[in-house]
Tab-separated table of C-alpha atoms and ligand atoms in Angstrom:
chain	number	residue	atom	x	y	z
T	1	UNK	CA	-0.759	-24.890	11.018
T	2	UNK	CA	-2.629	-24.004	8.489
T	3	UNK	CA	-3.007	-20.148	8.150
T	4	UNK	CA	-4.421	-17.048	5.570
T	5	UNK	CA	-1.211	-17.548	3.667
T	6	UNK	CA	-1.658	-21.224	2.956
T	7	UNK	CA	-5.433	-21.018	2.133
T	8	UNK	CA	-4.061	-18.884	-0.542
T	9	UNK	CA	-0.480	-20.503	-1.866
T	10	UNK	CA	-1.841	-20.889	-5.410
T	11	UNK	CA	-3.626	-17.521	-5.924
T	12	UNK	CA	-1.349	-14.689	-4.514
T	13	UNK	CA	0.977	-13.706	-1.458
T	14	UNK	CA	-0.887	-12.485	1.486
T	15	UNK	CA	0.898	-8.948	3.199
T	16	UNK	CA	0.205	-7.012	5.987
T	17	UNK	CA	1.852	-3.936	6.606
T	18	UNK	CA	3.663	-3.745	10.219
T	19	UNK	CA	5.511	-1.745	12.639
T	20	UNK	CA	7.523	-1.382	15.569
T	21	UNK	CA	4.307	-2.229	18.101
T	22	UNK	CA	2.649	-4.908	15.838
T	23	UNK	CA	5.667	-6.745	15.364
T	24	UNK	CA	5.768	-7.105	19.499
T	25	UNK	CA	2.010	-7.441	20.196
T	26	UNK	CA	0.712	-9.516	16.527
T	27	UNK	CA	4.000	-11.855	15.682
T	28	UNK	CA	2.151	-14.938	15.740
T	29	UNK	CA	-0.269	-13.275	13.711
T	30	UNK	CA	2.083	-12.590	11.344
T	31	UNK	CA	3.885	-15.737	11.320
T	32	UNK	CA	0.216	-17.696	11.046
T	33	UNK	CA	-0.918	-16.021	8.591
T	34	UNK	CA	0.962	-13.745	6.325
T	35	UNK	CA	4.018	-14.223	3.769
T	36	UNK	CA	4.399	-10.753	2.468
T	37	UNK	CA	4.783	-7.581	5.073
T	38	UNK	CA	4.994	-3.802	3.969
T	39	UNK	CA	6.841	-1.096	6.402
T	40	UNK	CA	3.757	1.130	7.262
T	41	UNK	CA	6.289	4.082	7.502
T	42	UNK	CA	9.824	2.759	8.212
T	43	UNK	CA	10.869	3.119	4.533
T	44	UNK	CA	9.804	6.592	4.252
T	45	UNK	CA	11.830	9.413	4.260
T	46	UNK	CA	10.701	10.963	7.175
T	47	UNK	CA	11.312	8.137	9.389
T	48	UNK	CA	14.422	7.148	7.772
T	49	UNK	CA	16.133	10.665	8.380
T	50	UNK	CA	17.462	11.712	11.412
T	51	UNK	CA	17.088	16.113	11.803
T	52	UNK	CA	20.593	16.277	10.139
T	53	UNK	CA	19.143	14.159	7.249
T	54	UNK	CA	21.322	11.041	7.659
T	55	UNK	CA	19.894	7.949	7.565
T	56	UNK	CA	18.465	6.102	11.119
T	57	UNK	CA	18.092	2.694	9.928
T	58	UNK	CA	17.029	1.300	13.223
T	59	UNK	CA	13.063	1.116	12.887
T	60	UNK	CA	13.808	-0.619	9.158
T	61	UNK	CA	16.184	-3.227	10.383
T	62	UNK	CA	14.375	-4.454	13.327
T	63	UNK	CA	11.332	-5.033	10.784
T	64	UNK	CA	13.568	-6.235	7.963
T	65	UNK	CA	15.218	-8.459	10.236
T	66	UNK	CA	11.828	-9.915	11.282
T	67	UNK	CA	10.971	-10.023	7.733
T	68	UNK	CA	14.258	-12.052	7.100
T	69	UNK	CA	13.861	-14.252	10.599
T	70	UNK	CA	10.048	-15.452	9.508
T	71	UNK	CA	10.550	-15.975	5.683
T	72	UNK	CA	8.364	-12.574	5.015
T	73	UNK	CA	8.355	-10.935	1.792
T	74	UNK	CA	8.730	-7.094	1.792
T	75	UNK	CA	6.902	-4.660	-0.610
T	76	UNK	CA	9.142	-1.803	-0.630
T	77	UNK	CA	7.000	1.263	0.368
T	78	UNK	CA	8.224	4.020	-1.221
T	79	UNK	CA	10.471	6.322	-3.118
T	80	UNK	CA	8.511	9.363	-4.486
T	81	UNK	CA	5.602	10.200	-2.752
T	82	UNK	CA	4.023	13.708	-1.876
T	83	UNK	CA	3.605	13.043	1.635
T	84	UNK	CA	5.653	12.316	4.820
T	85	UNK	CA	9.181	13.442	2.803
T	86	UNK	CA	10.453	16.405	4.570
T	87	UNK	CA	9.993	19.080	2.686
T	88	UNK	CA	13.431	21.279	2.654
T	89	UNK	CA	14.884	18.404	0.955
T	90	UNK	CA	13.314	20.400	-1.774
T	91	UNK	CA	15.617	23.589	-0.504
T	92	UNK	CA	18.445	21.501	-2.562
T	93	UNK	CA	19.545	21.998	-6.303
T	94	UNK	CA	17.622	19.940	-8.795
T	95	UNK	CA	20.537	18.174	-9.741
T	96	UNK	CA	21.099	17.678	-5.598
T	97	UNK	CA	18.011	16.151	-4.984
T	98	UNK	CA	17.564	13.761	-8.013
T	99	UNK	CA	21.231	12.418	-6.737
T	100	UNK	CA	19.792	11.849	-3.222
T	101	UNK	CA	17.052	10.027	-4.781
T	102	UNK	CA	19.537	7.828	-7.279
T	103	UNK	CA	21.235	7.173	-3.694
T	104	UNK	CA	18.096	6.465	-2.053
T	105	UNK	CA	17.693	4.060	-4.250
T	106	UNK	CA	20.773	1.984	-3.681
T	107	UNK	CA	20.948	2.457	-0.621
T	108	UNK	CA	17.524	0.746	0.012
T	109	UNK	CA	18.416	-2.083	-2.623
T	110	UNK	CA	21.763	-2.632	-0.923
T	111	UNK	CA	20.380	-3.349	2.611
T	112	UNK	CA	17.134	-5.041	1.499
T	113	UNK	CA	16.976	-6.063	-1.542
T	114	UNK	CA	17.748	-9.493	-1.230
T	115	UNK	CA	14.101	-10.075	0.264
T	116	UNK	CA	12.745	-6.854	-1.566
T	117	UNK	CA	11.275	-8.540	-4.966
T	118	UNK	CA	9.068	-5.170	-5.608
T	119	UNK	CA	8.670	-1.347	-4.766
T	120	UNK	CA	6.060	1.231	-5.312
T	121	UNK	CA	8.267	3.650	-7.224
T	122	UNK	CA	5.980	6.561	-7.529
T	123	UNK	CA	3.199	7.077	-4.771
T	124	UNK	CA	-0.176	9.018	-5.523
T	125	UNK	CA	0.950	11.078	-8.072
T	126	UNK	CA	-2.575	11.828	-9.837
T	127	UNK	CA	-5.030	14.555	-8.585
T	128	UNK	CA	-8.287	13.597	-7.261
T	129	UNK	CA	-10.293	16.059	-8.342
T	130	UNK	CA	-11.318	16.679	-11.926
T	131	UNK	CA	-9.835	20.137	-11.949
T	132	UNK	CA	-5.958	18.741	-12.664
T	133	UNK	CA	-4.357	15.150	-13.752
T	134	UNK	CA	-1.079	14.964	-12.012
T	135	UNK	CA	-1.359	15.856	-7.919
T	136	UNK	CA	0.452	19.791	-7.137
T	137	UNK	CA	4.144	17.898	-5.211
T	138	UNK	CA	7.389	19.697	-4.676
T	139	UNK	CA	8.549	16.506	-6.940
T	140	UNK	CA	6.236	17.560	-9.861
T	141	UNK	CA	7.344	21.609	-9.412
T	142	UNK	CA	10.998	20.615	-9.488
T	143	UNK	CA	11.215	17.680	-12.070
T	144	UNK	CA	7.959	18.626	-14.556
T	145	UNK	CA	5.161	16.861	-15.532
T	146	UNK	CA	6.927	13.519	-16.858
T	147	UNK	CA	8.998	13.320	-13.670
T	148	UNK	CA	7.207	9.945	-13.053
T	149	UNK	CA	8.639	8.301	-16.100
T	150	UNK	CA	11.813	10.174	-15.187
T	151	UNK	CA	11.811	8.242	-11.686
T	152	UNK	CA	10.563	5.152	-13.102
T	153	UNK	CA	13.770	5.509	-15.913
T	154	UNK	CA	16.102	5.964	-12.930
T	155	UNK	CA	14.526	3.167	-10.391
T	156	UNK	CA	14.398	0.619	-13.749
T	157	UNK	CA	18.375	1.476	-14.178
T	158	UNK	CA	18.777	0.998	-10.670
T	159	UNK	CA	17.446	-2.387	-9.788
T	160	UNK	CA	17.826	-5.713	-11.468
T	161	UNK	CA	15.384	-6.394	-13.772
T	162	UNK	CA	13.506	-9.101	-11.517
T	163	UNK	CA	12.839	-6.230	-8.785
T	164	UNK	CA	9.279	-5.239	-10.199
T	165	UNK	CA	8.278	-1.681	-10.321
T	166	UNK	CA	4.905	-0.485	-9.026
T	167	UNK	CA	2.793	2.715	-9.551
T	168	UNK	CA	0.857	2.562	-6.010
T	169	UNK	CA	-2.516	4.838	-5.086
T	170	UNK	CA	-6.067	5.364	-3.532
T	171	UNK	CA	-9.618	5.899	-4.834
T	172	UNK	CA	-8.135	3.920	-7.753
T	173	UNK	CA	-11.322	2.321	-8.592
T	174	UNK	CA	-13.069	5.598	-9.075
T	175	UNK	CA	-13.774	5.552	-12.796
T	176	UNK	CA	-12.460	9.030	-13.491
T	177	UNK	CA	-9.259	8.833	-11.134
T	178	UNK	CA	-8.942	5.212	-12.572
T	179	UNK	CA	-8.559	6.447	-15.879
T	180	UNK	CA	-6.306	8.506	-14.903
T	181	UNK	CA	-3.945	6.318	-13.745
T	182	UNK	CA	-4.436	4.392	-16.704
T	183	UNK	CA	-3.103	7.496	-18.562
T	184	UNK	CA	0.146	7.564	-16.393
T	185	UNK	CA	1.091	4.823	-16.440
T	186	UNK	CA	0.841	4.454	-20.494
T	187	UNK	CA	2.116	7.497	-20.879
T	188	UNK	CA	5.123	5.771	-18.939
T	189	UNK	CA	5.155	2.802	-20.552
T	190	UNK	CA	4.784	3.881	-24.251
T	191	UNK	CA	8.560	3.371	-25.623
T	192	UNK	CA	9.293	0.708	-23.419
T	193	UNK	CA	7.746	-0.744	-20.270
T	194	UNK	CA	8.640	0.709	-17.229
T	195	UNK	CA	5.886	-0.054	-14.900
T	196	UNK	CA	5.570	-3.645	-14.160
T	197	UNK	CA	2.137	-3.154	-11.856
T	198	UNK	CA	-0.269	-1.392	-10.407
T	199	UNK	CA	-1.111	-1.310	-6.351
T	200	UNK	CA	-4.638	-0.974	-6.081
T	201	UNK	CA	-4.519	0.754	-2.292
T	202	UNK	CA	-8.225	-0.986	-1.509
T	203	UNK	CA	-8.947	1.828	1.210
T	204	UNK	CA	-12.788	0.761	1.405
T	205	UNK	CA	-15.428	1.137	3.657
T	206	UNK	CA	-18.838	-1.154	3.639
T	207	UNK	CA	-20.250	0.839	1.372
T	208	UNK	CA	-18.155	2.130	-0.923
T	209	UNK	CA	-17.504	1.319	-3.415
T	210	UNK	CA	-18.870	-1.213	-5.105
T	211	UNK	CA	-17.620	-4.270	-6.020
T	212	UNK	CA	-18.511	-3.922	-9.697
T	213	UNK	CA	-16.278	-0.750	-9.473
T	214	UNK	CA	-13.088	-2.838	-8.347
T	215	UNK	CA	-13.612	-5.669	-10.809
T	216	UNK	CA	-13.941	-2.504	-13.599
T	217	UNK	CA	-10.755	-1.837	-12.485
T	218	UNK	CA	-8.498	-4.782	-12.235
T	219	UNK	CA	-9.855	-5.640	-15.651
T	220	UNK	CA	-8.768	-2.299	-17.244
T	221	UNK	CA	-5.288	-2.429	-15.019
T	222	UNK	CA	-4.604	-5.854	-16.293
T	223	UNK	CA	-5.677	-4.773	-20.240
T	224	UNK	CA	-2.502	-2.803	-20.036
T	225	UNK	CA	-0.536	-6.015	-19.323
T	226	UNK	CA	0.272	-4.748	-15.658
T	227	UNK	CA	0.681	-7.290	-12.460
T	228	UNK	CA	-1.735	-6.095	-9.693
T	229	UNK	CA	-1.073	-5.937	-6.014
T	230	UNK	CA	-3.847	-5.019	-3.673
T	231	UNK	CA	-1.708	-2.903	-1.504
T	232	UNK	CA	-3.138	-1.389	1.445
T	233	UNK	CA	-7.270	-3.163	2.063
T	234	UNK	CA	-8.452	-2.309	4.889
T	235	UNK	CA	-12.415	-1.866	5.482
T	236	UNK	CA	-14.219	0.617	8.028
T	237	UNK	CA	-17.412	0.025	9.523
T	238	UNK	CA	-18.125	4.064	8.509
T	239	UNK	CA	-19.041	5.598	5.443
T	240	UNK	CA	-15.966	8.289	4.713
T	241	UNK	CA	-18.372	11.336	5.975
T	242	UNK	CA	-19.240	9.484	8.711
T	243	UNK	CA	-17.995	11.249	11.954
T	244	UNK	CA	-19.839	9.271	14.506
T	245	UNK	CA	-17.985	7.465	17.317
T	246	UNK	CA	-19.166	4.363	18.705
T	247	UNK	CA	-18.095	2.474	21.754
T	248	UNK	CA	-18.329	-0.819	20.522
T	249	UNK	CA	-19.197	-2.632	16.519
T	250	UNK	CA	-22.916	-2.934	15.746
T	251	UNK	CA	-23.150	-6.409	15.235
T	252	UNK	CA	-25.705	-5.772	12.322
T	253	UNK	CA	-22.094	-4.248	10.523
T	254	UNK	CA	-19.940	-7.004	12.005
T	255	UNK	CA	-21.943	-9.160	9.516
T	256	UNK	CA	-21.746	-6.650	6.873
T	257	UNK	CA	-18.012	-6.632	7.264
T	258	UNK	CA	-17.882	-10.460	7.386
T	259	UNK	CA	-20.070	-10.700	4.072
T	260	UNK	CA	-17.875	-8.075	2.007
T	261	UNK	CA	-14.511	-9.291	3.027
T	262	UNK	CA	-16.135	-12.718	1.088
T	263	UNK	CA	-17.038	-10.595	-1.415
T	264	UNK	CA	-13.823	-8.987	-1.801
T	265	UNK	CA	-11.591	-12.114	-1.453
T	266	UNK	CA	-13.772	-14.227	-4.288
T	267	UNK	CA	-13.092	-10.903	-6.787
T	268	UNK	CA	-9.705	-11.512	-6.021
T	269	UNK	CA	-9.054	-15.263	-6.364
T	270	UNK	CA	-11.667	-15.045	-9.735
T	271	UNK	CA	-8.828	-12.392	-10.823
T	272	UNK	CA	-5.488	-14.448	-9.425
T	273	UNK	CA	-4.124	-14.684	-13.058
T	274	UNK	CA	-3.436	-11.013	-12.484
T	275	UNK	CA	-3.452	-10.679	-9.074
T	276	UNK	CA	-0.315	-11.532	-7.104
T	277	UNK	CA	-0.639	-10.169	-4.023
T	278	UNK	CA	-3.515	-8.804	-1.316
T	279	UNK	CA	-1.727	-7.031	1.612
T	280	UNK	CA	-3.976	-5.867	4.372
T	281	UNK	CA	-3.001	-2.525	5.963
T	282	UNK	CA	-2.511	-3.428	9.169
T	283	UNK	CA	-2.724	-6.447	11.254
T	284	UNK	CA	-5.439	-6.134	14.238
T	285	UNK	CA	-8.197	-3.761	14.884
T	286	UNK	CA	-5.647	-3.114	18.033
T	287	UNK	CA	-3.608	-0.558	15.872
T	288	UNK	CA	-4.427	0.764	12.838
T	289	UNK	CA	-4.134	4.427	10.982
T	290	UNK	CA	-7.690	4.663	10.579
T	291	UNK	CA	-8.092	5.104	14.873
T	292	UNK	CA	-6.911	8.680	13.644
T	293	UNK	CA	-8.416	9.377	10.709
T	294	UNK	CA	-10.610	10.763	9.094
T	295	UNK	CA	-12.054	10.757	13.028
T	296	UNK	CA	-9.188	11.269	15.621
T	297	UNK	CA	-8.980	8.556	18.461
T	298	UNK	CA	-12.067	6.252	17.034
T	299	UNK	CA	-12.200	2.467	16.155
T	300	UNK	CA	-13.060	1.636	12.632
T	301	UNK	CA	-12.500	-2.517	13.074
T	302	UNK	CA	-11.098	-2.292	9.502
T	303	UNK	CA	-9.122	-5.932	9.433
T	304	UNK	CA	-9.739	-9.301	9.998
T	305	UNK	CA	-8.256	-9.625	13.743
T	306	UNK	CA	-9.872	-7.848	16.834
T	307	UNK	CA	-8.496	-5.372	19.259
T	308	UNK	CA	-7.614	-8.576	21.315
T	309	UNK	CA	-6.217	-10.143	18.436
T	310	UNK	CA	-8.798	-12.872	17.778
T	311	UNK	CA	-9.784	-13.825	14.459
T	312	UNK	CA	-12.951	-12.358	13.406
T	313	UNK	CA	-15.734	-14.009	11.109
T	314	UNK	CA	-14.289	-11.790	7.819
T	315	UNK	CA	-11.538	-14.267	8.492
T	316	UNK	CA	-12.928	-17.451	8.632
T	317	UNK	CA	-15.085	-16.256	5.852
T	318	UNK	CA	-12.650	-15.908	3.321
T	319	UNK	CA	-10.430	-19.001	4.344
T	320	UNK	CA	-13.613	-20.824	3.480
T	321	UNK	CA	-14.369	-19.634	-0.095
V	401	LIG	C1	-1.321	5.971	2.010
V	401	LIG	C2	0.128	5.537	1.906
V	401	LIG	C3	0.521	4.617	3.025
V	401	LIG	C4	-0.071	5.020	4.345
V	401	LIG	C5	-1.556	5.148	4.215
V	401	LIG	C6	-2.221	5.521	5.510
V	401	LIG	O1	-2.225	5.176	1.439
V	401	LIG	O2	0.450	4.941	0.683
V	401	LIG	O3	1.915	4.590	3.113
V	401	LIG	O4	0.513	6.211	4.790
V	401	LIG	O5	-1.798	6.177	3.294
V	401	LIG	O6	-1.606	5.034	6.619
């Protein structure tokens, strides 16, 4: 069987990210086509932590052991990020919470890390607006503004040296949010590097943004020496203002879709020296984050399988480039 993944052996790993229901409902999906999977949540801290804060490991192992049944990959998703971390962890001591970090850590390398070979160490930590650099997080209030490099120090002593270490986030083709990242990351890097890559989220829509705008940025990612994975692609039929709801795809945008996917996908290979890895976020137009947002309870048809879980044109499209 010849599937996404294979199409692709000599350019970069293929990922989706998975969960609970996909697993069930997409597995030979998964199996076909992918070689690299990312937890969609089950690595964050609010779905690892029970309400007394211990660990639940259950929704990670049944994925991990799927990972580890299937010969999957995982990109480990995440260990400082603003968002989904419950916040009176931050009711702790300093010294308290950088501990239960360090511990984190370990504990994630200990019961994954034999088919964990990368993690996005710091999540979304710049500001999108022009107004401020670094994103307002309890992590920035408690640790200052180089707590990034201070996480990066502390994952880096952590994990072997062939774990690579990822800065991950959004809009990151945006010339002014771009730059940055670029910042951070040097800024990181600049006695010693840290970061080994960058995950370019690839949260697009059909219009935006360009694709001029992504090949700007993989060029100045990989000028700083970094590996690049595209982390999270997914595409929506609507622009991001877009509130409509429609019952079913225009067909007019089904072709869109079809055409930029090929667009995307021959960026990507043309950039393989840096690239090693394109994870979609998601596996069908069945499930996907973007039902509920930035519209609740509306179909986007952001990937390259329908609701039915049939391959769609996008996918035949950029088997065939
Ligand atoms: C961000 C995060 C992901 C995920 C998506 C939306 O991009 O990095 O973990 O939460 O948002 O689902």
């Amino acid at each position: 069987m010849c599937g996404l993944k294979d199409v692709y052996k000599d350019y970069f790993k293929i990922g989706a990210a998975i969960n609970s229901v996909t697993v069930q409902n997409d597995s030979d999906i998964i199996k076909e086509h992918f070689n690299s999977i990312t937890f969609e949540n089950q690595m964050k801290y609010g779905v690892l932590f029970n309400e007394k804060y211990e660990y639940n490991f259950a929704g990670a192992d049944e994925l991990y052991d799927f990972a580890k049944a299937n010969n999957l990959e995982i990109r480990g998703h995440n260990f400082v990020w603003h968002n989904q971390t419950p916040y009176h962890i931050f009711n702790k001591s300093k010294e308290e919470v950088w501990e239960l970090l360090a511990n984190h850590i370990k504990i994630m390398y200990e019961r994954y890390g034999d088919i964990t070979k990368c993690w996005d160490v710091v999540n979304e930590a710049v500001e999108d607006k022009s107004s401020a650099y670094l994103r307002k997080s309890p992590w920035l209030d408690m640790f200052g503004d180089d707590y990034c490099k201070k996480v990066f120090e502390l994952a880096r002593n952590i994990l072997p040296n062939n774990v690579q270490l990822f800065y991950n986030d959004y809009n990151e083709y945006i010339p002014e949010k771009r730059d940055k990242i670029a910042k951070l990351i040097n800024s990181i890097n600049k006695d010693g590097k840290l970061v080994d890559g960058v995950g370019m989220q690839c949260h697009v829509n059909l219009y935006y943004p360009t694709i001029d705008l992504v090949k700007e940025a993989i060029e100045l990612y990989a000028s700083l020496g970094l590996r690049i994975h595209i982390t999270e692609m997914d595409m929506s039929h609507f622009r991001f203002d877009d509130t409509r709801i429609l019952e079913a795809p225009d067909p007019h945008l089904e072709e869109l879709h079809t055409k930029t996917y090929g667009d995307y996908f021959k960026v990507f290979r043309e950039y393989s020296d840096y690239i090693d890895n394109v994870t979609l976020w998601g596996v069908s137009d069945s499930y996907t984050w973007l039902d509920n947002f930035p519209v609740k309870n509306r179909k986007n048809w952001p990937l390259l399988f329908d609701e039915e879980g049939k391959a769609k044109p996008a996918l035949y499209t950029i088997m065939d480039i």
